[in-house]
Coordinates of C-alpha atoms in Angstrom, one line a residue:
X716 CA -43.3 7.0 64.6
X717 CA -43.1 10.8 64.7
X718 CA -46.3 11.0 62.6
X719 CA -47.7 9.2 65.7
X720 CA -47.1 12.2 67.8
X721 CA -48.8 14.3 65.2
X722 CA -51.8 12.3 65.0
X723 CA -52.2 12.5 69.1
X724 CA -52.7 16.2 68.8
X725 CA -54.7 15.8 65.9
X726 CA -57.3 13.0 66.9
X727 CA -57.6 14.7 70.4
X728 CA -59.0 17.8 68.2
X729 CA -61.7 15.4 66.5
X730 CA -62.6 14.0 69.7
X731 CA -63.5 17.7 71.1
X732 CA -65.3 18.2 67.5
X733 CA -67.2 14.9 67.8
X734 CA -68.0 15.7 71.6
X735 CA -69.1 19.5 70.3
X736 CA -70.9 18.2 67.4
X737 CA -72.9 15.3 69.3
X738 CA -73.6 16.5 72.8
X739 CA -75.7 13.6 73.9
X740 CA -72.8 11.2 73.3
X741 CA -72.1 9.1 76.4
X742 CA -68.3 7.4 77.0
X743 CA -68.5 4.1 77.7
X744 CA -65.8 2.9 81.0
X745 CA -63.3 0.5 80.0
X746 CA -61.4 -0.8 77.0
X747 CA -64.3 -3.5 75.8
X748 CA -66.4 -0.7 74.0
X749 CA -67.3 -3.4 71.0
X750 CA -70.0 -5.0 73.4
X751 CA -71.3 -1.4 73.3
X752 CA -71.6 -0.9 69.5
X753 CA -74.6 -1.0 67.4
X754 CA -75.2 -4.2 65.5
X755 CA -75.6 -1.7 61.6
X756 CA -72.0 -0.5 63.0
X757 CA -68.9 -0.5 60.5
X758 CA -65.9 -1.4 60.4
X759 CA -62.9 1.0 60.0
X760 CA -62.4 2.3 56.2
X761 CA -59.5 3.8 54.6
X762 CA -59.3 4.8 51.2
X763 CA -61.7 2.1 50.6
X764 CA -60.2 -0.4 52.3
X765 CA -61.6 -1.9 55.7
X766 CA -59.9 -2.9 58.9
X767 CA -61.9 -6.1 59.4
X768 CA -60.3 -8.1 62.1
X769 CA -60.1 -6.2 65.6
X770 CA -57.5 -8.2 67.2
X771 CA -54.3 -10.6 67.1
X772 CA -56.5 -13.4 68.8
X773 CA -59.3 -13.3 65.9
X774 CA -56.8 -12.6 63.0
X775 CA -55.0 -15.9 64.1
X776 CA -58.4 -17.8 64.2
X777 CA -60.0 -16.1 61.0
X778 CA -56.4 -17.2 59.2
X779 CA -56.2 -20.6 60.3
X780 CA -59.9 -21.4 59.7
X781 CA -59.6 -20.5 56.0
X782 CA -56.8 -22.5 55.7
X783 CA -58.2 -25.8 57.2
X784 CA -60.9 -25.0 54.5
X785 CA -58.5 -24.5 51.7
X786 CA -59.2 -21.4 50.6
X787 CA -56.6 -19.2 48.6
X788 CA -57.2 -15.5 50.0
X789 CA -54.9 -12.7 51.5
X790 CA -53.8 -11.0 54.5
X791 CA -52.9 -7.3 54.5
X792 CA -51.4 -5.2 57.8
X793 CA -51.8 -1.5 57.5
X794 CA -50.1 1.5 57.9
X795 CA -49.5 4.9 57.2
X796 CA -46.8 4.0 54.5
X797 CA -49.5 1.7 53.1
X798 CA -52.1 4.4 53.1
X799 CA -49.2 6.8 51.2
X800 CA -49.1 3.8 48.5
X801 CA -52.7 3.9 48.1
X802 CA -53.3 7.0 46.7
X803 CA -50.4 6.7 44.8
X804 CA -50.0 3.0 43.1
X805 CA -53.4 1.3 41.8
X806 CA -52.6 -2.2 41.6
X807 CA -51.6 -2.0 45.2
X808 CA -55.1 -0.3 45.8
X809 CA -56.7 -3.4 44.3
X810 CA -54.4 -5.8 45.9
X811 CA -55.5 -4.7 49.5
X812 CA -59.1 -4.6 48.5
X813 CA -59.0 -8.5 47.4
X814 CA -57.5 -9.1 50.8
X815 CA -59.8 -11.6 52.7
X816 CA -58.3 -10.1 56.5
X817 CA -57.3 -6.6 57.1
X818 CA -55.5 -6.0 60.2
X819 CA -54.1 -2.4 61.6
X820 CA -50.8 -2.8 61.6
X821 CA -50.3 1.5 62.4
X822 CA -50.8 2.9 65.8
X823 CA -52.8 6.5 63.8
X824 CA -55.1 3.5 62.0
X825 CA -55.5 2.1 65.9
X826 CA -56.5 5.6 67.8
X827 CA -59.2 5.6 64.4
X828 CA -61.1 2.4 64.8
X829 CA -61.3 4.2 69.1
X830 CA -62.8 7.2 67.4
X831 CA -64.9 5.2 65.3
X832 CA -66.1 3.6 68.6
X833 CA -64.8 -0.2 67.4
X834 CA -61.5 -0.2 68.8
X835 CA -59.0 -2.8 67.0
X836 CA -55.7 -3.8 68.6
X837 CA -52.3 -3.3 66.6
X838 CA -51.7 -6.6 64.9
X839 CA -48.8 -6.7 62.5
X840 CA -47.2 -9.2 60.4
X841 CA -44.3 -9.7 63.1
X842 CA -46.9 -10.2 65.8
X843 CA -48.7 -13.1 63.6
X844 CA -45.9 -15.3 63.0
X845 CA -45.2 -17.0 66.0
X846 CA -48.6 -17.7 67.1
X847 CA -50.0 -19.0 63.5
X848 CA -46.3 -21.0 63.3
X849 CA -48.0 -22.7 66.4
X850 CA -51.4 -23.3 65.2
X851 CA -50.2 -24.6 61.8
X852 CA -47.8 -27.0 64.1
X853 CA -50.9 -28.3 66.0
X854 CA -52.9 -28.9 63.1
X855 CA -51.1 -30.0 60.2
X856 CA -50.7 -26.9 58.1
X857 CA -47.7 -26.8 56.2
X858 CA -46.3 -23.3 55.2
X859 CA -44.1 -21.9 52.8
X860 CA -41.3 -19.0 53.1
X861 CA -40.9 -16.6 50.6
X862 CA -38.8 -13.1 50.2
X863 CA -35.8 -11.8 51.8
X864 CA -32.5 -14.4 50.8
X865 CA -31.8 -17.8 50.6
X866 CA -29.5 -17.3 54.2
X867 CA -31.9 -15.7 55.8
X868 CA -34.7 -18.2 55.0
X869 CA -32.6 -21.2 56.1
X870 CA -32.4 -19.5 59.3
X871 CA -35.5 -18.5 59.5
X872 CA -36.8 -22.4 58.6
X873 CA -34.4 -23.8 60.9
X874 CA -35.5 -21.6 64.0
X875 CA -39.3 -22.5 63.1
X876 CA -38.7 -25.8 63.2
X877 CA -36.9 -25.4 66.4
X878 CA -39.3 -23.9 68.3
X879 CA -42.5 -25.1 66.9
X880 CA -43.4 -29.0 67.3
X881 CA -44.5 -30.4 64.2
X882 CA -44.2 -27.5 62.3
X883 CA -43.9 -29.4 58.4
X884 CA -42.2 -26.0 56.5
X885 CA -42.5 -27.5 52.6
X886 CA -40.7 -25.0 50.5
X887 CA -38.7 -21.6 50.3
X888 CA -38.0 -19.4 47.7
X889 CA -35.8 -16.4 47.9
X890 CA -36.4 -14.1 45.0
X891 CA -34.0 -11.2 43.0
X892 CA -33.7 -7.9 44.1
X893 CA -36.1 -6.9 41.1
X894 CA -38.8 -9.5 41.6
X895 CA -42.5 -8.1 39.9
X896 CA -45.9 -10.0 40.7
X897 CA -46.2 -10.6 37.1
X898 CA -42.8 -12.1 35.6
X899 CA -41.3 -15.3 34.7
X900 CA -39.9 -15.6 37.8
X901 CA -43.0 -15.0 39.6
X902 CA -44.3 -17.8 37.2
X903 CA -41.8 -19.9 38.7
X904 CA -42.3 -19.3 41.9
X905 CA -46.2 -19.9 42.1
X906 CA -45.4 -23.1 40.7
X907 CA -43.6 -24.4 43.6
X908 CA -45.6 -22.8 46.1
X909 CA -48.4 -24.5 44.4
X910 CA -46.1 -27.9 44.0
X911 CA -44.9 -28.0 47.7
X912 CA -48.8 -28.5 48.5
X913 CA -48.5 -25.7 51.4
X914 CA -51.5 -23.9 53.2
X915 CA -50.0 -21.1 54.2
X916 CA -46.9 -19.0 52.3
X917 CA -45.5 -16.0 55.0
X918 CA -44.5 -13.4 51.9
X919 CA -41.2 -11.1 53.2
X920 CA -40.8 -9.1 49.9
X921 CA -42.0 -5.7 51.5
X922 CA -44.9 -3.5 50.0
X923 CA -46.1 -2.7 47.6
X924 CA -44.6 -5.6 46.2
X925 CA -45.8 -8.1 48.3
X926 CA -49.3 -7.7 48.2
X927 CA -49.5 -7.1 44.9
X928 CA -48.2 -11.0 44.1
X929 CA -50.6 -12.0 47.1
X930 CA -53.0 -10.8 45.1
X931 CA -51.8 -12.7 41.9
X932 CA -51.5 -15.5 44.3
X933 CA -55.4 -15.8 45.2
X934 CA -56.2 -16.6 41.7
X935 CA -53.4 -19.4 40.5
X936 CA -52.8 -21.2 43.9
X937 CA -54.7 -24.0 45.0
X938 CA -56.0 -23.7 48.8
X939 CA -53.0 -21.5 50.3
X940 CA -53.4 -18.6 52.1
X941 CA -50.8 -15.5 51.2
X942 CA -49.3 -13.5 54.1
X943 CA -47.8 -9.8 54.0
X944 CA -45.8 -10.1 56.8
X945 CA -42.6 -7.9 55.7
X946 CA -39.8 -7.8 58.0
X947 CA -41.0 -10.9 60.4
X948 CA -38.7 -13.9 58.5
X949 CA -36.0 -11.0 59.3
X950 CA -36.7 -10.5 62.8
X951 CA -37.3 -14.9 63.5
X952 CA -33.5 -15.3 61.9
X953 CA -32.1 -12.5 63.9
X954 CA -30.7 -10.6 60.8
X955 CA -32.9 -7.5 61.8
X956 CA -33.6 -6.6 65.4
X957 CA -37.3 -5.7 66.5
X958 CA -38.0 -2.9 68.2
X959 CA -37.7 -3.0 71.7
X960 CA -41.2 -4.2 73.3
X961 CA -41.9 -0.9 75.3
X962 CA -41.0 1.3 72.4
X963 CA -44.0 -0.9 70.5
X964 CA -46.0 -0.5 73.3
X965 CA -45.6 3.6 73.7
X966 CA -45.8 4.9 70.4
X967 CA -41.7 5.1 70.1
X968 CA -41.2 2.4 67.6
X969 CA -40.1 5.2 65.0
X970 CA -37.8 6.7 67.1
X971 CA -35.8 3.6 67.6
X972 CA -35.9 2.9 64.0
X973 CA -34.7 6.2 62.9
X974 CA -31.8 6.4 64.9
X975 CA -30.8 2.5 63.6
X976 CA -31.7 3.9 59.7
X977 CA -32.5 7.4 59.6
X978 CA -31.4 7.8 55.8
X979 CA -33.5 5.5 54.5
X980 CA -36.4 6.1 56.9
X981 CA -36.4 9.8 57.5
X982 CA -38.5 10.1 53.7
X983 CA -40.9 7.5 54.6
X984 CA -42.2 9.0 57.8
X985 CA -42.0 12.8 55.9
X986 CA -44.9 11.3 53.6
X987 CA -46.6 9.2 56.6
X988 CA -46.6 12.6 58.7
X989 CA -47.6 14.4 55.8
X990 CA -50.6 11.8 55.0
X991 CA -52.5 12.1 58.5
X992 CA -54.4 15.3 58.0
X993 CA -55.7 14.2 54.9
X994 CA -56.4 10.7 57.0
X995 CA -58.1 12.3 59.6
X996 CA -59.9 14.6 56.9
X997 CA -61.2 11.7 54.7
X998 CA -62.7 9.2 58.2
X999 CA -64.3 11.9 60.1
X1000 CA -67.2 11.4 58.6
X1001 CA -67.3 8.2 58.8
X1002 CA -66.6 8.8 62.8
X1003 CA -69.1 11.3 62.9
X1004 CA -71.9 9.3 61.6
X1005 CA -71.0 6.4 63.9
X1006 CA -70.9 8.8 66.9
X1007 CA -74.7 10.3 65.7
X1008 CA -76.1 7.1 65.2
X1009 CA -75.0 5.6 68.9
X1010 CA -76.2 8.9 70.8
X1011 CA -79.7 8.5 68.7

């Protein structure tokens, strides 16, 4: 995103700061540096809310173990849109704390956790689709689509079952343009989520709105496990188009997606870009204490 760029300049500022501030830091070679942290270490915290799973691997194994247990809980990707919602919209703010698995879904929340000195890999709600699809084929776990509109989930259902052996999809549910968290409809729809007897419901409604019901969700289901995955039903039908892999892998995701939607997309990253300094601002010291404490 072009708040990405921005944060490159900025987080290569903190690093001379951190290396000014602690001179008997040592930098660890290689990309495993969570072998090298402190056992008191913590995880990544922003605006009260922790990044708590490091990777796509242990998000897919964290998920699917609470769901063979039959636990109701949550999972939240962030980003810098998310952070802007966070200061602004408090049941949102207490949606994402309830969240059982935080993952970093935004490259400026990624370079963080390395300043931090626990490095987590991007994992976004795209990314966990396909391989929790896989797991909950292998072992039983029926899930539940919900969001975006009735054609797109049929697609979406039909391509999962496609390409997934055994994958048992149990309900859908495509809500109005004006669904709330806390409305007859939402009534409704809990009720068949909780009727169709799945253990996992993928949520496509987009934040904030999507987390917020998650969060409603962990109280009134019975052993299903709520997941914010936004666009991915979208991108499994083909009725959006991903990014392109290397523009994920480079930082250039935004670009792509401005020149496909720029009037709808230029205002979001104008309040991401201007949300970093006050990001970097509010987890140096957080950084800097993690920093001290390794050089002691």
């Amino acid at each position: 995103m072009i708040f990405d760029s921005l944060f490159f300049a900025a987080s290569a500022a903190s690093r001379c700061a951190l290396r000014s501030s602690v001179p008997r830091l040592h930098r660890h070679q290689g990309t495993d540096m969570s072998k090298t942290q402190a056992p008191h270490a913590k995880n990544l915290t922003v605006d009260g809310v922790t990044v708590n799973v490091s990777s796509l691997d242990e998000a897919v194994l964290s998920i699917v173990e609470a769901a063979e247990r039959g636990d109701n809980f949550s999972v939240c990707t962030l980003n810098l849109d998310h952070v802007v919602h966070l200061q602004q919209k408090p049941d949102f703010r207490a949606a994402y704390r309830r969240a059982r698995f935080v993952t970093a879904d935004g490259f400026p929340i990624v370079v963080l956790s390395h300043l931090l000195g626990k490095p987590i890999s991007r994992t976004t709600g795209a990314d966990l689709a396909a391989p929790l699809c896989e797991a909950a084929g292998k072992k039983g776990l029926p899930i539940f689509l919900f969001g975006s509109d009735r054609s797109t989930l049929d697609k979406t259902a039909a391509e999962l079952r496609k390409r997934y052996e055994g994958l048992q999809i149990v309900g859908t549910f495509a809500p109005g343009r004006n669904f709330e968290a806390y409305s007859a409809e939402a009534d409704t729809a809990i009720a068949q989520i909780r009727a169709s007897g799945a253990k996992l419901c993928f949520l496509a409604l987009g934040a904030p709105r999507q987390e917020v019901f998650a969060s409603r969700c962990i109280d009134e289901l019975d052993g299903t496990g709520c997941l914010c995955f936004g666009a991915a039903l979208d991108f499994i039908a083909g009725t959006q188009v991903r990014a392109p892999m290397f523009t994920q892998r480079t930082g250039l995701e935004w670009a792509w997606r401005m020149l496909r939607d720029p009037r709808r997309l230029a205002p979001r990253y104008a309040r991401c870009a201007a949300a970093v300094p006050r990001l970097i601002a509010s987890t140096l010291p957080q950084i800097l204490n993690a920093r001290m404490r390794k050089a002691a």
